[in-house]
Structures are given as structure tokens and as C-alpha cells.
Amino acid sequence: MIRKKIRIGDLLVEQKLISQAQLEDALADQKKTGRKLGRILIEHGYVAENLILEVLSRQLNIPFVDLLHYKFKPEVIKLLPEVQARRFRAIALARSEDSLMVGMADPTDIFGFDELSRILQLPLRLAVVRESDLLSTLDNVYRKTDEITEFAGRLSTELHASDVDLQALVSDADVSDAPVVKLLQSVFEDAVQVNASDIHIEPEEKMVRIRLRVDGILQEQVVDEANIAAAVVSRLKLIAGLDISEKRLPQDGRFTVNVKAHNVDVRISTMPMQNGESVVMRLLDQTRGTFELEELGMPPRIRSAYEHVLKHPHGMVLVTGPTGSGKTTTLYAGLRLLNTPETKIITVEDPVEYRLSRVNQVQVNADIGLTFSRVLRSALRQDPDIVLVGEIRDEETAEIAVRAAMTGHLVLSTLHTNNAISTINRLLDMNIRSYLLASALNAVIAQRLVRRVCIGCAQDTVIGAEKMAYIRAIGGDQAAWNGFKRGIGCSRCNFTGYHGRVGIYELLLIDHELARILGRGDSNEFTDAAAKSPGYFTLAQAALEAATNGITTIEEVMRITAEVDTDTPAESRAVNGILEVPDRPQETH
């Protein structure tokens, strides 16, 4: 393509971009230093770099490529090794079926062109690029990823040293331990098969109860051999690295177990009871990963609002509800939306339930003083954009979280409250100033999990007069309530009529008006205004909406309503669907 030497100095003089004297001065400098003539002319200020690139582009009839805005393809860049790219000031840009485009800072370098042709074994199409941009681009596109991958491969055998393979345990167990291990294998396999969230092992005087929590409801199996309890507990303690000699105090631990190609994270808790030690294991199937927002079952109006508040650069978003209501799942579904290379995310949890790449996750350990407040205070010095606090448990953590939300961070966290509106009073009870809360809080989501009607045996059902009165107390006296379904029971749902669970959500957005009322510190006024805010639906109303769509049953609606408001009569729920809250003295500041 280029078979003759082009004298860039003569070209610039010919086009009157530099004088002959300037060229001779630059040539003298080149003779002393050995540097390229074009770079010397630029550094002396005789000619701009862009003008030299334009001259070369016209003279050689090749394009100029602006590397700052070029979309590189990693598979093309790797065709040219980094050593040669830096040596010849070149970069591979685009490949076609019969040629390769290569950008060079000095396309007049015939020796470099010939060497690149020999290395790449392809016909080359040249482009001229700005040298300063090329050098910075080479630093960005040639990373040490291959070396890192190689080192990680050498250590891969150590990464899963804590995982437990039940099948291997069975084959390696002693004759005396084999029955215990086989029992545990069967229990875990059964739990994974029915998608259980917890395993309970409860010793009694003459039996052992093994109960699995499926869709929020415990399913029981009784084992008559009471004498196996101690051996089972001891084996679980060994797997979790707990003290098998300590039987008088509760212990907590965790381990990972491989069951039927599922990688299950197990949190184990032991507690001394009258007839031995009770064991409860919380199961989290890491193979399934985290949920997308679309998979949570949020109504479109709730999901779009949730996505909107998550995109705020700062402020606080709280998810509330009892233990096991899916709060962390909702937060992590939001984190998946926010988890981009441009965003620094730090989580502070107890324990870390989901593992996400690119997210910096910290496990709280109160035994060594690694508390929520201490980790959160340190996390804010790690330059995060988003901070997830597993739970706001105390006044200090609440204070730090609120101030972090006011100083340019998006803070996500959970609280244990009955509904969205009562969350405000909980924070005020933690001595958070109302005007600070008004400035920091963006939204509160309260949620519950209800059992989903089994699609294998779902049938239309007629609601009796008593339940219909209950429905009208929650949702008003509509002309017709229909669409209710119930499962009659089948093998798919183990004859329970339910299969799986779905979230029910109550969203409270803190708009300008609510923030103004909250800032005054009058909880009664805020409660009334929040209940009447546009688009606000209570949990009971959200559950009723799901029932009318055939997703859940009216019995589940009644259960959710009882959880949210056990003391308020139905007539009061028909008005606002919330708990009345006590008066609070107005705060001054």
C-alpha cells in the first residue's frame, strides 16, 4: 500500500504550514534526539497536530479516525499484541472478510507497516490517528485481564473449599456416620425439590419433627427415632464449623451445600431445648440468582414508581414488612437495575443473602464490633454512589443513613413495620428529626407475600355473604366483585390449592406536599395526608386487587389484612386502611 518514503516536512513547507527555517530547526533537533519530526514540530509550536493529520490523510488517501469517539471491539483489538501495538504506535480498528483496518500515529512508517503486515497475516487498510489519543487508548484497551484470569485459575481449587458436596459426604462417611449423612442428604434434596425456604429439626422425647416451610407454611414429617437427633445436630455443626461440644448456648453459622446441581447457601441456628437442640436452617438457592423487577409481581403503577425513585441520585428508599416478607429480594431486584460499571454500590448486611458481581458486600459481625453503624460509617468513606443497609435496627444507624441520603448518596434499607405510613413514626421514635427525614426520604414500600393460587387446579369460586361484607369494608361497595378463584388441590401443589408466592405492595411516595407536612413534625396530620395522597393503595386493597385478578384467594386477603391491622375494626379500614398512630409533640428546630 505504501512503498515510498513520504517526507512530512517537505509537505508542510510546500503547503505553507511551516517555513523552511522552522523545518531546518526541527531537523537539527531530530538529529540530536532521534525523535520523530512531526512530534518535534508540534512541541515547538510550529504546527498543530490536527493540520499534520489532515495533510497525511489527503496525501496518503486514508481516513482520519477519532479514537476518542470510536467504538472498539475487543476481539479485533486482540488481533494485534500489545507489545507490537505500543512499538509501532498502532491499533487494530475493524476487520472485514479480506482485510484489517489499522490506525497508526505515523502512517508514513514503512518499516512499521511491513512488520504489522507480517504479524497480522492480513492485507492492511491504514487510518491515521492522533498519537496522544492512541497512547491513552492503548492504556484503556490493553488491560491485565488475561493475567488476572490465569492467576484466578490457579487458585480456583481454593475458592469452594467451604462448599459441602452431600454425595461425597455419603461416600466418604464412616459406617457409623453414613445413615446420618444419608438422612441429611434426603432432607436437603426434598427441601430443594419443593423450593422450601427453611428446614426445622425439632427433637422431642420420643420423636424428631422435621418441618419444611413451603410457600410460608410449615409442612411436617415425624421421625420416630428420637435418638438420631444428637447425631444429626452434631453432623450439621461439623459442616457449619460450630462447636460440637457446646450444647448449652445457641450458635449461628453458615455453609454452602451442593444438592442436585443447586448451590444452596444455608444459614444455621441452633438453640438448646428441653429434649436436645433445635436446628433451623434458612435456605437460599444461589443457582436461581436474584429476581428482575418484572418477576416480583409488582403492579405496573408500583413498578414504574419504584424504578423512578431508584434513579434519583440521592435520598432514601425504605422497604418494610415482617421477617420473610421478601424485603431483601425487592431491594436486590432494584440493585440489579442500578448495577452498572459507572456506579459504586456498597451493601451492609447481616447476613449477605444474595451475591452480585461488581457490588461490594460487607457481612456484619457484632461479636468483633463490626456493627451496622460502624460499617456504614466506614462505607461512606469508600466513595459510594449507592448504599444498601440490610436493616435499620437502632438510632445510630438510622441517623447515619438519613444524613448519608442528604449528602449525595442513594440509601436503600429495610425496617420492620406494619405498613408504609407507620414507618415514619418508627423513624421519629428513633429520634430522627422530622425536618431531616422530610429532606431525606423519597419513598416507602410495605410488602407481604401471599400464596399464589395453583394454576393446575384453579377454579372460579363464589364468595359468601360474610366474606363479601369483609371485602366491601376493604375495597368499598362496588356493584360486582368477581374473578375470585381457589385451588381445589392437585399433585402439582401437594393438594394445598397453592403453588408459589407473589408479592403484595403498598407504596408511599413522599412528594413536596407530604415532605412539607412531615417537616412540621405533626404525625396525625401526616398520617391523614398520606392516606389521601394520589395513587396510595393500602396492603389490604392491593391484596384484594390480586384476589379479584385470580392470583390469590380471599382467605389470603383476610390473612394479610389481619397482619397489617389486627386492632382496627373493618369500618375504620374502609376509610383509610391504616393504623391510627399516637400523637407526637411537635418538634422545634
XYZ file of C-alpha atoms in Angstrom:
589
model
C 0.000 0.000 0.000
C 2.840 2.391 0.900
C 6.069 1.696 -0.969
C 7.812 5.097 -0.949
C 9.015 7.399 1.784
C 6.897 10.491 2.288
C 8.794 13.488 3.674
C 6.279 15.122 6.003
C 8.496 18.208 6.462
C 8.611 18.960 2.751
C 4.846 18.508 2.501
C 4.236 21.007 5.293
C 6.593 23.571 3.693
C 5.017 23.013 0.299
C 1.568 23.734 1.724
C 2.989 26.733 3.626
C 2.057 25.379 7.030
C 5.649 25.854 8.276
C 8.619 27.847 6.996
C 11.878 26.421 5.688
C 13.682 27.841 8.701
C 11.312 26.084 11.085
C 11.838 22.809 9.226
C 15.634 23.139 9.412
C 15.418 23.919 13.125
C 13.250 20.838 13.704
C 15.577 18.647 11.601
C 18.541 19.751 13.709
C 16.647 18.803 16.861
C 15.740 15.439 15.316
C 19.408 14.750 14.531
C 20.275 15.281 18.202
C 17.396 13.425 19.843
C 16.309 10.855 17.252
C 12.638 11.663 17.818
C 10.038 11.812 15.069
C 9.946 15.056 13.110
C 6.205 15.545 13.403
C 6.315 15.368 17.201
C 9.148 17.922 17.307
C 7.233 20.359 15.074
C 4.165 20.043 17.327
C 6.122 20.501 20.568
C 7.905 23.570 19.182
C 4.544 25.058 18.333
C 5.325 25.344 14.618
C 2.190 23.448 13.528
C -0.906 21.975 15.143
C -1.252 18.196 15.300
C -4.600 18.278 13.529
C -3.042 20.017 10.497
C -0.358 17.340 10.180
C -3.042 14.625 10.371
C -5.090 16.358 7.660
C -2.073 16.578 5.376
C -1.253 12.898 5.845
C -4.857 11.888 5.308
C -5.077 13.787 1.994
C -1.622 12.824 0.759
C -1.996 9.100 1.519
C -5.715 8.999 0.719
C -6.523 7.307 4.030
C -9.172 8.231 6.596
C -8.623 10.016 9.895
C -10.159 8.165 12.868
C -11.017 9.976 16.088
C -10.198 7.398 18.767
C -11.978 9.348 21.479
C -15.353 8.507 19.924
C -14.553 5.200 18.266
C -16.420 2.071 19.380
C -13.786 -0.609 19.802
C -14.381 -4.332 19.537
C -12.271 -6.370 21.992
C -11.988 -9.337 19.638
C -10.491 -7.084 16.928
C -8.085 -5.252 19.259
C -6.636 -8.551 20.498
C -5.551 -9.451 16.960
C -2.565 -7.143 17.470
C -0.440 -7.964 20.539
C 0.103 -5.130 22.986
C 3.885 -5.132 22.572
C 3.703 -4.511 18.817
C 0.853 -2.018 19.239
C 2.979 0.136 21.522
C 6.158 -0.352 19.473
C 4.631 0.747 16.169
C 2.082 3.184 17.656
C -0.758 1.241 16.058
C -4.142 -0.226 16.947
C -6.447 -2.703 15.187
C -9.767 -0.988 14.453
C -12.029 -3.050 12.215
C -11.938 -6.334 10.362
C -13.679 -7.222 7.136
C -13.694 -10.531 5.299
C -10.450 -9.856 3.411
C -8.624 -7.074 5.283
C -7.960 -5.339 8.584
C -8.079 -1.614 9.279
C -5.180 -0.461 11.464
C -4.807 3.024 12.864
C -1.247 4.432 13.040
C 0.075 7.617 14.524
C 2.678 7.712 11.744
C 1.295 6.016 8.624
C 4.462 7.006 6.728
C 6.463 4.452 8.753
C 7.163 1.890 6.017
C 9.078 -0.450 8.322
C 6.223 -0.430 10.840
C 3.704 -1.119 8.085
C 5.694 -4.115 6.814
C 6.097 -5.564 10.321
C 2.385 -5.207 11.075
C 1.533 -6.937 7.797
C 3.852 -9.831 8.708
C 2.418 -10.147 12.258
C -1.257 -9.910 11.332
C -1.047 -12.003 8.151
C -3.800 -9.919 6.575
C -3.957 -7.159 3.944
C -3.957 -3.882 5.878
C -6.057 -0.769 5.378
C -4.446 2.178 7.140
C -6.007 5.050 9.030
C -4.284 7.957 10.688
C -4.925 8.602 14.389
C -3.873 11.238 16.885
C -0.832 9.962 18.814
C -1.874 11.380 22.195
C -5.275 9.726 21.870
C -3.633 6.489 20.752
C -1.404 6.240 23.822
C -4.265 6.790 26.257
C -6.434 4.364 24.282
C -3.777 1.655 24.485
C -3.748 2.018 28.260
C -7.503 1.523 28.346
C -7.975 -1.319 25.874
C -4.993 -3.459 26.841
C -5.781 -4.490 30.401
C -4.222 -7.235 32.543
C -7.374 -9.324 32.328
C -5.630 -12.355 30.849
C -3.047 -12.412 33.628
C -5.734 -11.986 36.271
C -7.718 -14.844 34.749
C -4.633 -17.051 34.771
C -3.867 -16.329 38.438
C -7.510 -16.844 39.406
C -7.450 -20.205 37.644
C -4.513 -21.312 39.751
C -6.464 -20.506 42.896
C -9.825 -21.881 41.734
C -9.459 -25.058 43.755
C -9.402 -22.994 46.947
C -12.428 -20.825 46.184
C -15.027 -23.508 47.016
C -13.236 -25.114 49.933
C -16.217 -24.371 52.203
C -18.795 -25.950 49.866
C -20.250 -29.263 51.011
C -20.995 -31.989 48.486
C -23.535 -34.278 50.115
C -22.896 -37.070 47.648
C -19.195 -37.005 48.517
C -20.052 -36.995 52.214
C -22.112 -40.154 51.764
C -19.291 -41.983 50.002
C -16.617 -40.784 52.436
C -18.589 -41.205 55.678
C -17.715 -43.877 58.209
C -20.101 -46.793 58.626
C -21.448 -45.231 61.834
C -21.980 -41.819 60.200
C -23.383 -42.994 56.867
C -27.055 -43.183 57.960
C -26.920 -39.651 59.388
C -25.382 -38.230 56.228
C -27.878 -40.066 54.021
C -30.714 -38.662 56.119
C -29.408 -35.119 55.717
C -28.982 -35.696 52.005
C -32.602 -36.769 51.708
C -33.805 -33.794 53.762
C -31.888 -31.264 51.674
C -32.908 -32.866 48.391
C -36.542 -32.823 49.452
C -36.276 -29.191 50.534
C -34.732 -28.138 47.224
C -37.289 -30.116 45.252
C -40.267 -28.367 46.882
C -38.475 -24.991 46.982
C -38.572 -24.770 50.782
C -37.259 -21.621 52.431
C -36.465 -23.210 55.822
C -35.756 -26.579 57.413
C -36.733 -27.109 61.076
C -35.346 -30.044 63.048
C -37.061 -30.255 66.441
C -36.260 -33.088 68.910
C -38.939 -34.308 71.300
C -38.914 -37.010 73.926
C -39.986 -39.854 71.637
C -39.626 -38.406 68.135
C -37.951 -35.848 65.886
C -40.061 -33.432 63.889
C -38.654 -32.349 60.540
C -40.630 -29.462 59.096
C -40.165 -27.633 55.797
C -41.530 -24.151 55.230
C -43.045 -24.122 51.750
C -44.799 -21.003 50.476
C -44.748 -19.640 54.009
C -46.496 -22.652 55.560
C -44.749 -25.412 57.530
C -45.122 -28.984 56.293
C -44.374 -31.605 58.935
C -42.812 -35.046 58.891
C -42.346 -37.084 62.069
C -39.389 -39.432 62.598
C -39.931 -41.873 65.456
C -36.244 -42.499 66.169
C -35.624 -39.796 68.759
C -32.073 -40.993 69.343
C -30.882 -39.726 65.956
C -31.357 -36.061 66.909
C -27.986 -35.634 68.627
C -26.104 -37.278 65.740
C -27.892 -35.104 63.153
C -27.193 -31.908 65.076
C -23.537 -32.854 65.593
C -23.054 -33.545 61.887
C -24.649 -30.197 60.960
C -22.425 -28.411 63.472
C -19.358 -30.031 61.930
C -20.415 -28.963 58.454
C -21.019 -25.379 59.646
C -17.805 -25.221 61.688
C -19.622 -24.781 65.015
C -18.525 -26.060 68.426
C -19.962 -29.575 68.765
C -19.110 -29.696 72.474
C -21.190 -26.618 73.284
C -24.804 -27.700 73.815
C -25.918 -25.167 76.406
C -25.742 -21.989 74.325
C -27.261 -21.009 70.958
C -24.918 -20.952 67.963
C -25.152 -19.481 64.483
C -23.252 -20.307 61.340
C -23.468 -20.799 57.625
C -22.270 -23.137 54.914
C -22.889 -23.880 51.264
C -24.239 -27.230 50.141
C -24.480 -28.737 46.655
C -27.786 -30.515 46.075
C -28.922 -31.767 42.668
C -26.846 -29.192 40.761
C -28.154 -26.454 43.064
C -25.697 -24.330 45.026
C -27.619 -23.608 48.250
C -26.445 -21.135 50.885
C -27.520 -22.367 54.334
C -27.796 -20.217 57.465
C -27.990 -22.438 60.505
C -29.169 -21.571 64.015
C -29.077 -23.983 66.966
C -30.864 -23.469 70.265
C -30.864 -25.696 73.394
C -34.331 -27.086 74.162
C -35.743 -29.399 76.796
C -35.113 -32.548 74.727
C -31.935 -31.540 72.926
C -31.019 -28.859 70.432
C -33.403 -27.417 67.895
C -31.968 -26.556 64.492
C -33.403 -24.125 61.955
C -31.754 -23.706 58.571
C -32.645 -20.884 56.178
C -32.054 -21.932 52.565
C -31.111 -19.585 49.752
C -30.671 -21.165 46.339
C -27.808 -19.235 44.749
C -28.350 -21.072 41.470
C -31.583 -19.158 40.939
C -29.890 -15.798 41.429
C -31.737 -12.577 42.089
C -35.052 -11.583 40.565
C -35.739 -8.981 37.925
C -38.271 -6.324 38.868
C -40.678 -7.774 36.322
C -40.629 -11.117 38.162
C -41.706 -9.756 41.538
C -45.354 -9.424 40.586
C -45.499 -5.678 41.187
C -48.441 -3.938 39.540
C -47.223 -1.702 36.699
C -48.015 1.501 38.627
C -45.913 0.333 41.597
C -43.029 -0.923 39.483
C -42.745 2.237 37.392
C -42.806 4.405 40.520
C -40.206 2.188 42.218
C -37.929 2.379 39.175
C -38.354 6.148 39.134
C -37.290 6.686 42.764
C -34.367 4.288 42.320
C -32.986 6.563 39.614
C -32.808 9.535 41.979
C -29.147 10.419 42.611
C -29.723 10.751 46.354
C -32.318 10.193 49.037
C -33.655 7.204 50.973
C -35.906 4.350 49.836
C -37.214 2.009 52.549
C -38.855 -1.407 52.198
C -40.806 -2.575 55.244
C -42.520 -5.706 56.429
C -42.056 -8.655 58.790
C -39.252 -11.228 58.547
C -39.639 -13.384 55.454
C -41.792 -10.938 53.530
C -39.289 -10.562 50.665
C -37.844 -7.155 51.552
C -34.272 -8.050 50.589
C -35.463 -9.619 47.331
C -37.204 -6.372 46.403
C -34.113 -4.310 47.208
C -31.800 -6.597 45.241
C -34.127 -6.528 42.251
C -33.677 -2.767 42.382
C -29.903 -3.147 42.730
C -29.821 -5.236 39.551
C -31.345 -2.272 37.759
C -28.728 0.089 39.248
C -25.687 -2.198 38.986
C -23.659 -0.649 36.168
C -19.899 -0.145 35.683
C -20.357 3.571 36.349
C -21.963 3.084 39.781
C -20.245 2.180 43.060
C -22.555 0.100 45.273
C -21.797 -0.994 48.848
C -24.107 -3.206 50.913
C -24.006 -3.710 54.685
C -25.925 -6.871 55.605
C -26.451 -9.474 58.281
C -26.089 -11.867 56.594
C -25.251 -11.336 52.929
C -28.145 -13.177 51.279
C -27.513 -12.612 47.576
C -24.186 -12.309 45.808
C -23.908 -9.807 42.989
C -20.843 -9.148 40.886
C -19.480 -5.607 40.973
C -21.309 -4.959 44.277
C -19.163 -4.535 47.397
C -20.900 -6.572 50.094
C -19.989 -6.424 53.786
C -21.040 -9.011 56.375
C -21.854 -7.524 59.787
C -20.223 -9.252 62.774
C -21.349 -7.810 66.092
C -19.060 -10.183 68.037
C -15.999 -8.251 66.893
C -17.665 -4.842 66.903
C -18.448 -4.815 63.179
C -21.926 -3.349 63.630
C -24.257 -1.769 61.067
C -23.420 1.747 62.224
C -19.671 1.171 62.218
C -19.598 -0.430 58.778
C -21.954 2.202 57.377
C -19.757 5.000 58.670
C -16.722 3.413 57.007
C -18.639 2.617 53.816
C -19.374 6.303 53.290
C -15.610 6.900 53.117
C -15.367 4.405 50.224
C -16.852 6.895 47.738
C -20.121 5.007 47.093
C -22.965 6.185 44.887
C -25.467 3.752 46.419
C -25.504 2.190 49.882
C -27.776 -0.698 50.883
C -28.222 -1.163 54.631
C -29.672 -4.589 55.401
C -31.772 -3.276 58.260
C -32.082 -0.081 60.301
C -32.094 -1.503 63.811
C -31.013 1.345 66.051
C -30.932 5.091 66.387
C -27.278 5.454 65.385
C -27.698 3.525 62.140
C -30.848 5.480 61.313
C -29.073 8.796 61.918
C -26.110 7.891 59.690
C -28.383 6.550 56.931
C -30.518 9.704 56.893
C -27.508 12.002 56.769
C -25.944 9.876 54.010
C -29.142 10.287 51.981
C -28.888 14.054 52.441
C -25.254 14.247 51.334
C -25.489 12.856 47.827
C -25.998 9.120 48.332
C -28.907 6.880 47.416
C -29.625 4.814 50.544
C -31.724 1.643 50.407
C -32.754 -0.144 53.583
C -35.441 -2.119 55.419
C -37.488 -1.700 58.586
C -39.883 -3.947 60.462
C -43.144 -2.006 60.405
C -46.733 -2.970 59.634
C -47.293 -0.577 56.763
C -45.711 2.293 54.862
C -47.202 5.150 56.871
C -46.260 3.743 60.276
C -42.636 3.654 59.065
C -42.494 7.410 59.523
C -43.481 7.118 63.161
C -40.910 4.379 63.729
C -38.152 6.651 62.460
C -39.425 9.553 64.532
C -39.390 7.256 67.562
C -35.712 6.660 66.777
C -35.210 10.397 67.412
C -34.727 11.272 63.751
C -35.636 14.929 63.367
C -38.727 15.354 61.248
C -37.177 18.061 59.073
C -34.190 15.790 58.321
C -36.497 12.918 57.462
C -38.570 15.169 55.204
C -35.428 16.115 53.274
C -34.024 12.588 53.008
C -36.941 10.212 52.461
C -38.088 9.571 48.885
C -40.398 6.576 49.227
C -41.536 3.737 51.482
C -42.695 0.338 50.231
C -44.537 -2.007 52.572
C -44.955 -5.562 51.380
C -46.175 -9.050 52.195
C -46.021 -12.390 50.440
C -49.301 -14.159 49.694
C -49.729 -17.675 48.388
C -50.498 -17.920 44.712
C -53.476 -19.993 43.539
C -52.252 -23.184 41.886
C -52.824 -22.857 38.147
C -53.122 -26.629 37.868
C -56.346 -26.793 39.876
C -57.674 -23.222 39.981
C -61.434 -22.849 39.683
C -63.876 -19.981 39.910
C -65.429 -19.646 43.340
C -68.406 -17.844 44.840
C -67.844 -15.659 47.883
C -70.305 -15.946 50.767
C -72.153 -13.023 52.310
C -69.854 -12.764 55.354
C -66.675 -12.615 53.299
C -68.316 -10.259 50.819
C -69.045 -7.844 53.652
C -65.394 -8.058 54.625
C -64.405 -7.330 51.031
C -66.656 -4.280 50.860
C -65.183 -2.978 54.118
C -61.744 -3.022 52.498
C -62.466 -2.019 48.924
C -65.781 -0.232 49.018
C -69.252 -1.207 47.870
C -68.766 -1.924 44.186
C -71.590 -3.174 42.008
C -69.922 -6.533 41.452
C -66.954 -8.313 42.888
C -65.895 -11.234 40.716
C -62.834 -13.012 39.370
C -62.168 -14.887 42.618
C -60.507 -18.290 42.315
C -59.352 -21.050 44.601
C -57.357 -24.225 44.093
C -59.177 -27.483 44.752
C -55.890 -29.351 45.252
C -53.737 -31.425 42.919
C -50.387 -33.193 42.824
C -48.718 -30.052 41.496
C -49.494 -28.150 44.707
C -49.374 -31.175 47.029
C -53.158 -30.825 47.335
C -52.905 -27.464 49.136
C -54.515 -25.374 46.394
C -51.498 -23.022 46.390
C -48.250 -23.108 44.462
C -45.655 -20.397 44.923
C -45.959 -16.915 46.367
C -46.307 -13.423 44.992
C -45.633 -10.019 46.493
C -48.290 -7.548 47.609
C -47.096 -3.958 47.746
C -48.091 -0.650 49.307
C -46.169 2.374 48.039
C -45.974 5.773 49.717
C -44.204 8.460 47.677
C -43.001 11.458 49.661
C -43.887 14.311 47.356
C -43.355 18.010 48.062
C -46.619 18.405 49.985
C -46.047 15.363 52.208
C -42.452 16.459 52.839
C -43.719 19.882 53.918
C -46.215 18.336 56.351
C -43.641 15.851 57.662
C -41.172 18.666 58.261
C -43.632 20.214 60.736
C -43.476 17.043 62.862
C -47.243 16.514 63.227
C -47.676 12.753 62.828
C -51.503 12.895 62.823
C -51.596 15.448 60.039
C -49.034 13.454 58.065
C -50.988 10.213 58.514
C -54.178 11.787 57.206
C -52.437 13.453 54.279
C -50.507 10.295 53.330
C -53.647 8.130 53.364
C -55.342 10.579 50.997
C -52.362 11.094 48.703
C -52.990 10.351 44.998
C -52.363 6.768 43.959
C -51.961 5.444 47.504
C -53.271 1.888 47.990
C -53.117 0.016 51.264
C -51.751 -3.506 51.521
C -55.276 -4.782 52.098
C -56.509 -3.090 48.929
C -53.515 -4.418 46.970
C -54.230 -7.953 48.219
C -57.886 -7.588 47.262
C -56.871 -6.458 43.783
C -54.709 -9.583 43.421
C -57.637 -11.757 44.557
C -60.042 -10.217 42.052
C -57.477 -10.991 39.339
C -57.442 -14.644 40.387
C -53.833 -14.510 41.623
C -54.578 -15.324 45.271
C -57.599 -16.174 47.400
C -59.863 -14.144 49.640
C -58.543 -16.184 52.586
C -55.071 -14.834 51.889
C -56.524 -11.322 51.698
C -58.045 -11.769 55.136
C -54.752 -13.089 56.497
C -52.813 -10.127 55.124
C -55.380 -7.667 56.465
C -55.194 -9.239 59.925
C -51.390 -8.947 59.895
C -51.465 -5.316 58.883
C -54.211 -4.162 61.243
C -55.273 -6.542 63.987
C -56.863 -3.978 66.269
C -58.701 -1.637 63.919
C -62.313 -2.549 63.037
C -63.307 -3.159 59.443
C -65.251 0.110 59.301
C -62.064 2.056 60.024
C -60.131 0.133 57.389
C -62.753 1.052 54.842
C -61.843 4.706 55.394
C -58.067 4.654 55.142
C -56.731 1.130 55.584
C -54.080 2.208 58.103
C -53.412 2.051 61.794
C -54.123 5.095 63.902
C -50.924 6.434 65.425
C -50.486 8.256 68.745
C -49.933 11.972 68.898
C -46.364 13.193 68.878
C -45.239 16.536 70.251
C -44.396 18.973 67.524
C -40.656 19.263 67.041
C -38.869 22.577 67.034
C -35.654 23.365 65.241
